Coordinates of N, CA and C in Angstrom, one line a residue:
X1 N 85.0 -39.2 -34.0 CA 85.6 -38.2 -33.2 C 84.8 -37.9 -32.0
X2 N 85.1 -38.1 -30.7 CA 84.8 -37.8 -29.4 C 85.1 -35.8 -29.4
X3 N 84.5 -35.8 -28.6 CA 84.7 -34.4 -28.0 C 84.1 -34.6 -26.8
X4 N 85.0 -33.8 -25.8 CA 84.7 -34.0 -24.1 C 85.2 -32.6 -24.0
X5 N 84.1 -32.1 -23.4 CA 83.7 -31.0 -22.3 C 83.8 -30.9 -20.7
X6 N 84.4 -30.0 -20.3 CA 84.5 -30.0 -18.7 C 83.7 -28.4 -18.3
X7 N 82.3 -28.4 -18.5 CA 81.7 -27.2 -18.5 C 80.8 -26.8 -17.2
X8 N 80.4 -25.7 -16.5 CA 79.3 -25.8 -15.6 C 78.3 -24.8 -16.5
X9 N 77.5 -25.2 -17.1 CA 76.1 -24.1 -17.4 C 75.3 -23.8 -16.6
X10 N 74.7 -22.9 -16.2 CA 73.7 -22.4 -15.3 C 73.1 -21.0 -16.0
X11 N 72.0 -21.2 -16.3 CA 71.3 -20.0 -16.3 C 70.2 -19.6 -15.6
X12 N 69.6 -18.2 -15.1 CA 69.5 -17.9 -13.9 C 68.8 -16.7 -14.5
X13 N 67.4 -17.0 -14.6 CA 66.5 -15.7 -15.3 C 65.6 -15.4 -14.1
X14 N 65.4 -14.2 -13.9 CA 64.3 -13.5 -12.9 C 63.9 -12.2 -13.8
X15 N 63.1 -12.2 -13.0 CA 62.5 -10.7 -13.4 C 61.8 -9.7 -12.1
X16 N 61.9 -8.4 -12.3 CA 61.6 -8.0 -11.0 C 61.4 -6.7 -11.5
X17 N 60.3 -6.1 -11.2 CA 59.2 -5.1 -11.4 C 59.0 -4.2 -9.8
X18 N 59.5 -3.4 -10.1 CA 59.4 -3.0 -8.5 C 59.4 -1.6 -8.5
X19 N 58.5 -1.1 -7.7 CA 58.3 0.1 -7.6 C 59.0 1.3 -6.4
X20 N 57.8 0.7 -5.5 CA 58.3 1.7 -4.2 C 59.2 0.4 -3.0
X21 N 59.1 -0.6 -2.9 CA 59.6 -1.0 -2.2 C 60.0 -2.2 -2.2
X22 N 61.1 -3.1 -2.2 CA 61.3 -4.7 -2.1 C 62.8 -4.7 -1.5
X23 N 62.6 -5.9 -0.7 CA 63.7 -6.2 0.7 C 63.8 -7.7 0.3
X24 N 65.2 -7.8 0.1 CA 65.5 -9.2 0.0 C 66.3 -9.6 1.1
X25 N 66.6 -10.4 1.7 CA 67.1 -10.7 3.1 C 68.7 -11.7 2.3
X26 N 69.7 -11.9 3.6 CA 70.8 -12.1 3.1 C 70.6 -13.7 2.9
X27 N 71.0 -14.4 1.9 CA 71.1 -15.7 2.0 C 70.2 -15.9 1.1
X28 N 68.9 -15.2 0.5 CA 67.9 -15.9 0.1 C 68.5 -15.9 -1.8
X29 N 67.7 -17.2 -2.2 CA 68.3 -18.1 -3.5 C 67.2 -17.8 -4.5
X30 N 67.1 -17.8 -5.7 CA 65.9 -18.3 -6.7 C 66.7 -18.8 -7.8
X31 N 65.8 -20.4 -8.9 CA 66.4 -20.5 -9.6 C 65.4 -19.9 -10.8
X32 N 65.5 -20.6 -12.2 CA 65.1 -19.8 -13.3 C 63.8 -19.1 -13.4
X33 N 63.2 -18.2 -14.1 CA 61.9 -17.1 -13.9 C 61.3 -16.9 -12.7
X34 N 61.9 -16.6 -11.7 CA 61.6 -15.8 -10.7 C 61.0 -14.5 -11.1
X35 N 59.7 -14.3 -10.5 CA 59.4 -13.3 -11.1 C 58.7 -12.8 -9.6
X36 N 58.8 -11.1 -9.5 CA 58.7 -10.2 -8.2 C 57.9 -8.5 -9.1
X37 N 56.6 -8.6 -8.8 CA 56.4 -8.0 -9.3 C 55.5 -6.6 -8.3
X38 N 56.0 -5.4 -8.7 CA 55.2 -4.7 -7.4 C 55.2 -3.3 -7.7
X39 N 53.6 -2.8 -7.5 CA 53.3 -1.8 -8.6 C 52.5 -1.4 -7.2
X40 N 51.9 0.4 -7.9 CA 51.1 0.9 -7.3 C 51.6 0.8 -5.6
X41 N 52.4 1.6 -5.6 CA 53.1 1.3 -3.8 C 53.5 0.5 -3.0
X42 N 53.3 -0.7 -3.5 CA 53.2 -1.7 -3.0 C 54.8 -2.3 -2.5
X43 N 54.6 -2.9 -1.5 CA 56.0 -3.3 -0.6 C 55.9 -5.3 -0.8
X44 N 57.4 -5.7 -0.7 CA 57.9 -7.0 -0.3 C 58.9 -6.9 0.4
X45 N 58.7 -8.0 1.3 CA 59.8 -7.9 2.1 C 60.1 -9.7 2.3
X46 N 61.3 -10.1 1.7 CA 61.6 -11.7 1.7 C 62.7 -11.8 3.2
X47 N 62.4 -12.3 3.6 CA 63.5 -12.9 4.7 C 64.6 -13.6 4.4
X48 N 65.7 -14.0 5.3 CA 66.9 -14.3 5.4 C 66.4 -15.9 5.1
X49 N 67.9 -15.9 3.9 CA 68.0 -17.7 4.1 C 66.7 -18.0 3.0
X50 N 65.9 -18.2 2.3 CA 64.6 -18.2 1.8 C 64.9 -18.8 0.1
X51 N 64.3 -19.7 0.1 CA 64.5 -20.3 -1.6 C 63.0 -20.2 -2.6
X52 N 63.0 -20.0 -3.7 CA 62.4 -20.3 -4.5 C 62.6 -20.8 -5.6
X53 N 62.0 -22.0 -5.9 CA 62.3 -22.8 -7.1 C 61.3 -22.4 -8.2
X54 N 62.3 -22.8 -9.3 CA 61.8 -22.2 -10.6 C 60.2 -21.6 -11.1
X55 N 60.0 -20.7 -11.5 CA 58.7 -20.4 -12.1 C 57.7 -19.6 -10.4
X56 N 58.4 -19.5 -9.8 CA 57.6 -19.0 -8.7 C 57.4 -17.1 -8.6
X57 N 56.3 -16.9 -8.6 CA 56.1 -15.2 -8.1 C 55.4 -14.4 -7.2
X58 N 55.8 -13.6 -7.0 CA 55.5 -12.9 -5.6 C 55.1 -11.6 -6.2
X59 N 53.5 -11.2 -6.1 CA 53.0 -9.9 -7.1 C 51.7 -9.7 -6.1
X60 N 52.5 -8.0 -5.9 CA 52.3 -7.2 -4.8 C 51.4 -6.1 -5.0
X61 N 50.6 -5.7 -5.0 CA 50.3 -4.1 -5.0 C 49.9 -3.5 -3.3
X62 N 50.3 -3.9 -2.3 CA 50.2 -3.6 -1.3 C 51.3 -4.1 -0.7
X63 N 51.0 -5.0 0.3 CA 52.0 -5.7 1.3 C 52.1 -7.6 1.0
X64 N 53.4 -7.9 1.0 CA 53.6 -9.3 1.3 C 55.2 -9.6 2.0
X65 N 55.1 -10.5 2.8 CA 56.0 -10.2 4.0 C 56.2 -11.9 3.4
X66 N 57.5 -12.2 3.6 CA 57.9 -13.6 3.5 C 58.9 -14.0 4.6
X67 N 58.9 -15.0 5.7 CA 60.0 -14.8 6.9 C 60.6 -15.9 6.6
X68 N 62.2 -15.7 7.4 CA 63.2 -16.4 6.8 C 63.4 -18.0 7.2
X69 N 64.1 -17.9 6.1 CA 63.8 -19.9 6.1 C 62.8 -20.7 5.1
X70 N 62.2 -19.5 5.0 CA 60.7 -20.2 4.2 C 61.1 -21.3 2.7
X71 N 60.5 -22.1 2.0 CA 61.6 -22.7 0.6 C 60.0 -22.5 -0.3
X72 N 60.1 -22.7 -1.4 CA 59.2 -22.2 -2.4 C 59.3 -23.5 -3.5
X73 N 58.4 -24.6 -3.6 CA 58.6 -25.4 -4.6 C 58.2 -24.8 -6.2
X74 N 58.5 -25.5 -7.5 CA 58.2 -24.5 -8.2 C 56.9 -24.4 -8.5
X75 N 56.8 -23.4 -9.5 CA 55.4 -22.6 -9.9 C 54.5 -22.0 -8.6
X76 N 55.1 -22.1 -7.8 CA 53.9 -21.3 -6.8 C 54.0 -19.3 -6.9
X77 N 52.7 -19.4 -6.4 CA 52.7 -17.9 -6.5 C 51.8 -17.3 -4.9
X78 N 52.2 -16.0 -5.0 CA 51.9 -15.2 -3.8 C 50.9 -13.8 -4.5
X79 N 49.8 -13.5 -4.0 CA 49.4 -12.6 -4.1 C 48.8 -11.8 -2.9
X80 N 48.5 -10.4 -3.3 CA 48.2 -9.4 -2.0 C 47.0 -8.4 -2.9
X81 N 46.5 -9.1 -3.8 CA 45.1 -8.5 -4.1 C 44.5 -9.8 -5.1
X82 N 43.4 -9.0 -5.6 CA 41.9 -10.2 -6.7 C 41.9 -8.4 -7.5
X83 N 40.7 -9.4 -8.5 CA 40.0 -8.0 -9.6 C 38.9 -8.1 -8.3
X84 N 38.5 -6.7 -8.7 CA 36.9 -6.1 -8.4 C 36.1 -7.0 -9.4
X85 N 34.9 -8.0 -9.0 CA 33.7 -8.3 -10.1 C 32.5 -7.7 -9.6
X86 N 32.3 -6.5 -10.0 CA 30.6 -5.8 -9.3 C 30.1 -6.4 -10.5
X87 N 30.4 -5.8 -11.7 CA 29.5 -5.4 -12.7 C 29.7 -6.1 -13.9
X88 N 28.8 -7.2 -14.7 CA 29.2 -7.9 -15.0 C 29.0 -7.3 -17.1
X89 N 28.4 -6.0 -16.8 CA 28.6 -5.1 -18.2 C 30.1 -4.8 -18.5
X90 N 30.7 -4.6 -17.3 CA 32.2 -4.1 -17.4 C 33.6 -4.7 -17.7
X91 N 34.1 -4.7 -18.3 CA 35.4 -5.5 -18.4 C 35.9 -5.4 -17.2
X92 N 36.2 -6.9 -16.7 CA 37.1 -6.7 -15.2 C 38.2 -6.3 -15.0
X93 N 39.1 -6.1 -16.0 CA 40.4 -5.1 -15.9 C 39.9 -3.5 -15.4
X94 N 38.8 -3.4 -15.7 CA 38.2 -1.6 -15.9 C 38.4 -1.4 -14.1
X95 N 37.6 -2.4 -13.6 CA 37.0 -2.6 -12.6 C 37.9 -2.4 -10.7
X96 N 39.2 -2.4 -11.1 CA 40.2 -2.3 -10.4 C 40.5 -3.4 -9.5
X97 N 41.1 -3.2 -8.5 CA 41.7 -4.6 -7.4 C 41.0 -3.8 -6.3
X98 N 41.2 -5.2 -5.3 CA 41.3 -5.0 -3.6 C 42.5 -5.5 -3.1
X99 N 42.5 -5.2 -2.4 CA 44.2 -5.5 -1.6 C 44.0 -5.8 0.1
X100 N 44.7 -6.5 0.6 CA 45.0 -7.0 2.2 C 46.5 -7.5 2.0
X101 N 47.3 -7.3 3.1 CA 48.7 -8.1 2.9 C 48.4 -9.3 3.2
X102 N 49.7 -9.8 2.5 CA 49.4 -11.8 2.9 C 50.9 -11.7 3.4
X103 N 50.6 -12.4 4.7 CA 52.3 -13.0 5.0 C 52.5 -14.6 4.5
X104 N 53.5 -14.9 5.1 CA 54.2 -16.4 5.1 C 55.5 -16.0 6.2
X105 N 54.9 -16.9 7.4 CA 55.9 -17.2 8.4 C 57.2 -17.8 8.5
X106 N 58.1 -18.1 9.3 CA 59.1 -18.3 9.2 C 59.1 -19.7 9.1
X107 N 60.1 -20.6 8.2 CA 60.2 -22.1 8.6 C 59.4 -22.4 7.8
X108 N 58.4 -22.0 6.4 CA 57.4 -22.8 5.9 C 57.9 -23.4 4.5
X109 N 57.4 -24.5 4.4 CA 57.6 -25.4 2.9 C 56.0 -25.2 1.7
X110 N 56.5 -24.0 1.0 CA 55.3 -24.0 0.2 C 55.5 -25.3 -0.8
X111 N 54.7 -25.8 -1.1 CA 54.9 -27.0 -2.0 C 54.7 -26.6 -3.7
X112 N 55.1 -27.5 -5.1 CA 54.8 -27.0 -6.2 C 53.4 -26.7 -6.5
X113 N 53.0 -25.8 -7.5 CA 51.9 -25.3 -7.9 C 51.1 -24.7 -7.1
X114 N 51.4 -24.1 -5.9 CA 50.6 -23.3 -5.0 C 50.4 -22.2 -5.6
X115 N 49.1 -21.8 -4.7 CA 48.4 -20.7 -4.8 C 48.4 -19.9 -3.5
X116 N 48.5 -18.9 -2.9 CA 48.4 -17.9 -1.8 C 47.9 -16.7 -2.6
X117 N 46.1 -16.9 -1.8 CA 45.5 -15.7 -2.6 C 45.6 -14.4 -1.1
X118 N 45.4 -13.5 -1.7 CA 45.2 -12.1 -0.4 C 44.8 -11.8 0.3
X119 N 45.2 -11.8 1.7 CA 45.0 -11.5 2.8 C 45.5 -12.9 3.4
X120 N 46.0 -13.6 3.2 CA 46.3 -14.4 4.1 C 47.3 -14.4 5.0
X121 N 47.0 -15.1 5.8 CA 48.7 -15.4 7.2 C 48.4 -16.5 6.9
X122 N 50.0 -17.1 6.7 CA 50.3 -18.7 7.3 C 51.3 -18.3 8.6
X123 N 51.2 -19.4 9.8 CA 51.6 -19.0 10.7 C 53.3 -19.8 10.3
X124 N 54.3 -19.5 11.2 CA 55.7 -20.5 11.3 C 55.6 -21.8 10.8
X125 N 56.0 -22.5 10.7 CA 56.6 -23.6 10.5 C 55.4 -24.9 9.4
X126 N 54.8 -24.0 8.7 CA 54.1 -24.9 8.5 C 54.2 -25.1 6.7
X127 N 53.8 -26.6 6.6 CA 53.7 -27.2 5.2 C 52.6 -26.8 4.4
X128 N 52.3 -26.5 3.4 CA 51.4 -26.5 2.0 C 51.4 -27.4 1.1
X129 N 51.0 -28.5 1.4 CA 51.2 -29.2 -0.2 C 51.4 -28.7 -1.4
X130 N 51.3 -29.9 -2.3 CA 51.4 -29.5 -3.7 C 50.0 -29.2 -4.4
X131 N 49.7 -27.9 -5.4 CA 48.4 -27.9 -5.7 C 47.4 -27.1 -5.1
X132 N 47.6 -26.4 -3.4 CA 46.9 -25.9 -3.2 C 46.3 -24.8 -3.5
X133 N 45.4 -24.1 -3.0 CA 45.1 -22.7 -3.1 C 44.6 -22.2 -1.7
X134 N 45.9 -21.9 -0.9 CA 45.5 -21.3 0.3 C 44.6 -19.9 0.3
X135 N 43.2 -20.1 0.5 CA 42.1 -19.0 0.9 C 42.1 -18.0 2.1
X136 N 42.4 -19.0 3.1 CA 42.1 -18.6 4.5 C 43.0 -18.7 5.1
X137 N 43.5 -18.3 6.4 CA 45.0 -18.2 7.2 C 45.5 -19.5 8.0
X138 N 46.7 -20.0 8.3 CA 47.0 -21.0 8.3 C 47.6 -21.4 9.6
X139 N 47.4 -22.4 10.7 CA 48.0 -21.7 12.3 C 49.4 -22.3 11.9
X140 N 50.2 -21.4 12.8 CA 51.7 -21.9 13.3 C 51.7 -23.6 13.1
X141 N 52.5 -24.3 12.7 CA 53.0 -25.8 12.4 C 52.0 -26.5 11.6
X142 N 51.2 -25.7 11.3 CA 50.1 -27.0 10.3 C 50.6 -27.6 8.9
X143 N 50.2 -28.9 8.6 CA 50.1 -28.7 7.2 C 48.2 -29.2 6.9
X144 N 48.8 -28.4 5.1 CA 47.6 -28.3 4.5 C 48.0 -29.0 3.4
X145 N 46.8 -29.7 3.1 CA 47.0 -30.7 1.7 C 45.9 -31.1 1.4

């Protein structure tokens, strides 16, 4: 016995923790575990048109600005703080965060498994490979790899 299906499945899990502020712009896509998380006052603001592929997050306790167009391969992530490590008696959860906003300019291709740690700019139009850990700010049209 055959059995034939004419089905479309799609499932479509996010999650989104949001406190005082998040701006999603018109157009923009995510597919499965999208996760947006934003505590302690903290703002996002995603631009127009803007994709993230699967497993990618954006976790805020201050500012992260994303401009439109930008695409998100999966598993990357965005942050806008670190732990405090003074003291090494203390458990570093105790010890609280630091914060600086990180942007991402318009036009940029983050690649899979990135890292964007806090305070960064990447400028317009620019590539990230796959794998990295952007530290430092990134000019308009570069790539990094």
């Amino acid at each position: 016995m055959w059995c034939h299906f004419k089905a479309k499945i799609k499932k479509i899990t996010y999650k989104l923790i949001y406190g005082k502020k998040l701006k999603i712009g018109k157009g923009t896509t995510w597919r499965n575990e999208f996760h947006v998380a934003i505590e302690n006052g903290g703002t996002v603001e995603i631009g127009e048109n803007c994709f993230f592929n699967n497993g990618c997050s954006l976790n805020a306790l201050e500012f992260i600005k994303i401009g439109d167009g930008t695409i998100f391969g999966s598993n990357s992530h965005v942050y806008d703080h670190n732990h405090v490590v003074k003291d090494v008696g203390q458990s570093i959860k105790s010890q609280g965060y630091t914060c600086k906003e990180t942007v991402i300019g318009k036009h940029c291709w983050i690649g899979t498994n990135v890292v964007i740690t806090k305070g960064v700019h990447i400028g317009d139009n620019c590539t990230i490979g796959a794998g990295v850990v952007v530290r430092e700010d990134v000019e308009s049209g570069s790539v990094v790899k």
